C-alpha atoms as one frame of an Amber mdcrd trajectory, in Angstrom:
protein
  24.266-147.663  51.392  26.281-147.925  48.182  27.445-151.322  47.010  30.720
-152.523  48.550  33.816-152.308  46.398  34.697-155.768  45.096  38.438-156.002
  45.671  41.311-158.300  44.767  44.808-158.361  46.262  47.766-159.168  44.015
  50.028-160.686  46.678  49.815-162.201  50.155  53.243-161.317  51.497  53.781
-158.991  54.444  51.930-156.023  52.966  48.981-158.171  51.938  48.753-159.885
  55.312  49.252-156.762  57.447  48.290-153.613  55.586  45.663-154.574  53.031
  43.663-157.760  53.623  42.797-157.078  57.309  41.450-153.605  56.535  39.543
-154.591  53.404  38.031-157.573  55.213  37.041-155.493  58.261  35.333-152.687
  56.343  31.646-152.967  55.411  32.463-150.853  52.361  34.573-153.572  50.734
  34.275-157.199  49.754  37.537-159.133  49.625  36.818-161.237  46.551  40.211
-162.720  45.652  43.866-163.025  46.667  46.820-164.124  44.551  49.216-166.705
  45.998  51.467-168.322  43.438  52.304-171.438  45.458  51.009-171.284  49.042
  47.447-171.321  50.381  47.833-169.230  53.542  44.991-166.899  52.617  42.416
-169.737  52.653  42.628-170.094  56.437  42.286-166.389  57.173  39.880-165.456
  54.386  37.983-168.609  53.369  35.402-166.649  51.366  38.032-165.122  49.088
  38.959-166.871  45.868  42.541-168.062  45.530  44.170-167.207  42.221  47.602
-168.383  41.108  48.472-165.465  38.847  47.917-161.756  38.432  46.398-162.404
  35.008  43.703-164.580  36.618  42.946-161.802  39.085  42.415-159.071  36.512
  40.404-161.440  34.311  37.749-161.718  37.048  34.917-159.513  35.724  33.467
-158.893  39.204  36.601-157.300  40.633  36.446-153.500  40.577  39.551-152.591
  42.567  42.951-154.293  42.401  45.621-153.807  45.073  49.030-153.913  43.365
  51.203-154.861  46.342  53.789-156.978  44.553  57.537-156.110  44.458  58.146
-152.622  43.080  59.940-154.044  40.049  56.562-155.425  38.869  54.455-152.342
  39.624  54.720-150.811  36.160  53.790-154.006  34.309  50.980-155.005  36.667
  49.495-151.519  36.994  49.464-151.185  33.211  47.796-154.581  32.812  45.163
-153.809  35.443  44.302-150.421  33.958  44.089-151.889  30.463  41.712-154.506
  31.897  39.475-151.692  33.165  40.326-152.028  36.867  40.731-149.255  39.411
  43.985-149.706  41.313  45.726-148.978  44.590  49.498-149.314  44.240  51.739
-150.031  47.221  54.596-147.629  47.828  57.141-147.109  46.377  54.847-146.315
  43.456  57.280-147.226  40.682  60.981-147.766  40.074  61.424-144.263  38.659
  59.539-141.079  37.804  59.248-141.961  34.118  57.272-145.103  34.907  55.196
-143.185  37.453  54.212-140.505  34.938  53.277-143.115  32.315  50.953-145.005
  34.667  49.395-141.771  35.915  48.725-140.731  32.315  47.235-144.129  31.457
  44.834-143.999  34.415  43.699-140.535  33.345  43.296-141.686  29.744  41.172
-144.660  30.847  39.255-142.512  33.379  40.105-145.018  36.100  40.910-144.483
  39.772  44.555-144.761  40.810  45.788-144.170  44.340  49.119-144.889  46.009
  49.206-146.563  49.414  51.116-144.081  51.570  49.823-145.360  54.890  52.266
-143.292  56.966  50.125-140.244  56.250  47.717-141.921  58.682  50.204-142.360
  61.541  49.413-140.524  64.759  52.949-139.164  65.074  52.831-137.693  61.563
  49.510-136.029  62.399  51.194-134.394  65.400  53.876-132.963  63.103  51.254
-131.835  60.616  49.317-130.010  63.346  52.419-128.164  64.563  53.182-127.018
  61.014  49.616-126.061  60.075  49.086-124.146  63.322  52.407-122.307  62.887
  53.447-123.140  66.446  57.143-122.583  65.745  56.919-119.514  63.542  58.775
-119.633  60.234  60.472-123.007  59.975  64.226-123.020  59.424  65.322-126.646
  59.585  63.513-129.995  59.674  64.878-133.514  60.017  62.834-136.625  59.268
  64.470-140.002  59.945  63.523-143.651  59.638  66.160-145.621  61.515  66.247
-149.341  62.229  68.707-151.884  63.565  68.928-154.613  60.952  72.590-155.478
  60.426  71.692-158.757  58.736  69.965-159.170  55.416  66.329-160.161  54.883
  66.829-162.405  51.876  64.342-160.324  49.891  66.068-159.770  46.559  63.548
-157.162  45.420  64.513-154.999  48.414  68.201-155.814  48.839  69.384-157.064
  45.439  70.742-155.341  42.363  67.421-154.632  40.635  66.350-151.045  39.989
  64.009-149.973  42.783  65.731-152.026  45.475  67.185-150.332  48.527  66.269
-148.411  51.636  65.720-145.117  49.813  62.858-146.556  47.764  61.519-148.632
  50.664  61.499-146.238  53.626  62.738-143.032  52.048  59.550-142.963  49.975
  57.568-142.478  53.211  59.734-139.616  54.443  59.885-137.845  51.094  56.109
-138.094  50.728  55.648-136.601  54.195  58.120-133.802  53.474  56.386-132.888
  50.219  52.992-132.897  51.921  54.231-130.631  54.690  56.553-128.268  52.826
  55.928-128.591  49.094  58.207-129.576  46.229  61.864-128.561  46.647  63.939
-126.715  44.080  67.036-128.910  44.435  68.407-132.046  46.114  71.765-133.159
  47.480  72.166-136.749  48.652  74.613-139.232  50.128  73.473-142.823  49.564
  75.525-145.864  50.598  75.504-149.618  51.084  76.877-150.148  54.594  76.165
-153.881  54.818  79.040-154.864  52.563  77.577-158.241  51.613  74.603-156.518
  49.966  74.235-154.499  46.774  71.242-152.233  47.394  71.587-149.047  49.445
  70.756-149.239  53.150  71.821-145.735  54.229  70.628-142.413  52.878  70.839
-138.744  53.734  68.910-136.437  51.426  68.921-132.652  51.747  65.983-130.791
  50.201  66.577-127.160  49.175  63.764-124.592  49.116  63.732-121.004  47.763
  63.893-119.387  51.200  66.498-120.073  53.915  64.988-123.434  54.887  66.293
-127.000  54.694  64.733-130.439  55.116  67.027-133.361  55.885  65.806-136.925
  55.326  67.810-139.807  56.783  67.670-143.554  57.186  70.018-146.284  58.385
  69.916-149.948  59.410  72.564-149.527  62.137  70.626-147.721  64.856  69.969
-149.588  68.092  69.325-146.171  69.568  68.312-143.156  67.547  67.648-139.430
  68.003  64.132-138.096  67.680  62.921-139.154  64.212  61.027-135.887  63.737
  62.812-132.620  64.580  61.368-129.227  63.634  63.309-126.022  64.311  61.619
-122.659  63.755  62.307-119.006  64.482  60.188-119.270  67.651  60.961-122.754
  68.893  61.479-126.487  68.526  59.245-129.550  68.299  60.538-133.094  68.828
  58.362-136.114  68.078  58.966-139.823  68.633  57.927-142.425  66.070  55.246
-143.749  68.379  52.416-144.998  66.166  51.502-148.517  67.312  49.519-149.762
  64.333  52.193-151.866  62.630  53.280-153.536  65.875  49.668-154.325  66.805
  48.980-155.742  63.344  52.050-157.962  63.729  50.563-159.184  67.020  47.396
-160.178  65.168  45.131-157.374  66.385  42.268-156.869  63.945  41.636-153.319
  62.732  38.284-151.578  62.467  36.706-148.321  61.345  36.395-147.304  64.985
  39.612-146.630  66.938  41.253-150.027  67.466  44.489-149.141  69.275  45.247
-146.985  72.276  47.234-143.780  72.286  50.944-144.122  73.115  51.673-144.628
  76.791  53.110-141.490  78.318  54.322-138.502  76.367  55.939-138.890  72.955
  56.724-135.294  71.988  58.375-132.128  73.297  57.287-128.597  72.406  59.415
-125.591  73.379  58.331-122.385  71.702  57.194-118.809  72.167  53.475-118.115
  71.722  52.116-114.565  72.109  55.320-113.545  73.853  55.120-116.358  76.401
  57.701-119.142  76.721  55.932-122.499  76.364  57.613-125.755  77.389  55.498
-128.876  77.471  55.468-132.579  76.770  52.908-133.731  74.234  51.009-136.901
  73.401  50.035-137.757  69.825  46.602-139.020  68.849  45.779-142.461  67.535
  46.275-143.113  63.861  44.134-145.442  61.760  45.159-146.899  58.411  41.518
-147.828  57.899  40.921-144.165  57.135  42.940-144.576  53.932  40.555-147.229
  52.653  37.548-145.252  53.824  38.897-142.294  51.840  39.294-144.557  48.793
  35.689-145.683  49.234  34.454-142.089  49.358  36.491-141.277  46.263  35.046
-144.188  44.284  31.449-144.056  45.521  30.859-140.442  46.563  33.205-138.471
  44.283  35.435-137.586  47.213  39.078-136.583  46.784  41.718-139.191  46.068
  43.624-139.592  49.369  46.979-140.113  47.613  46.756-139.245  43.905  49.389
-140.611  41.563  50.518-137.047  40.865  51.811-136.902  44.457  53.746-140.129
  43.954  55.225-138.871  40.675  56.777-135.984  42.624  58.125-138.385  45.246
  59.721-140.474  42.497  61.270-137.342  40.982  62.968-136.601  44.294  64.187
-140.209  44.599  65.579-140.113  41.050  67.319-136.807  41.760  68.748-138.130
  45.038  70.239-141.173  43.311  71.715-138.950  40.605  73.076-136.513  43.192
  74.783-139.244  45.189  76.278-140.829  42.085  77.579-137.540  40.661  78.404
-135.945  44.044  76.600-132.709  43.250  73.422-130.727  43.869  70.700-131.670
  41.366  68.147-129.027  40.400  64.551-130.181  40.074
């Protein structure tokens, strides 16, 4: 077997604790060598074999570390990614990739210039509910699609106290935070749009950053994709709605991985969570002239597959699971959406 990838994590906040360290530690293809905590020492208890560094500069100065996880606030992604690449490190960058498309393109170009690996952590591509949507689209179950809505709704009327997400810095706000997931999924499913129209607001009046967004993606044919997110939804419609010439598919956001990780369940390469209880989707369509109405159940997702794909890319010349070029396109849509909302007009891409 190839040597494990010696890995360091740049931060031990929520993403480090939930989405990165548990998976790296559980995989035989990685060695969790170091974690950065500026003041605390929480990582020592969970990962006693990992070194504790107090700064990002210490992390990238470690000659044994091959892969650096840049999971710090998005406002630092450009600086830290640039530093890591210039230090000769391969990197995985947490979403949102950068503050804007200009930064994203620069870091992508630098990685290519240095011939280093750069991937963006879009873990929602590995959700079971997204896979269900992907299967419906790829198998053309609804005929030619006419309208799609992707939503990420929450009920969080209070503020989190996280300035990098809710303050006045560039890159803060719900569009960058959760919209980046939905836009990435839309681009993977339907390609890059030709234009964008957006309505982006701050509904929690005590905050500065946006917490509501509605983004309409225009395509050359008569087809629209609507992307929405709010923090005032105790109840919400189906988060995935696909309407085609032959039928409709409705899918709940039912993937259990994040909730199980919050409960302390340890992930693994093998399936480590159960499928959703009961049915979580509805398919009503016409197939071969027959009317089909059925409830559906999505498969299990596994975020470990992202890191296994990264391993294959680094050790076996496999494809990059989320190349930076994908994230550059996502950032272009985000930039256009912000411009559209500000200027109250359709922005051509």
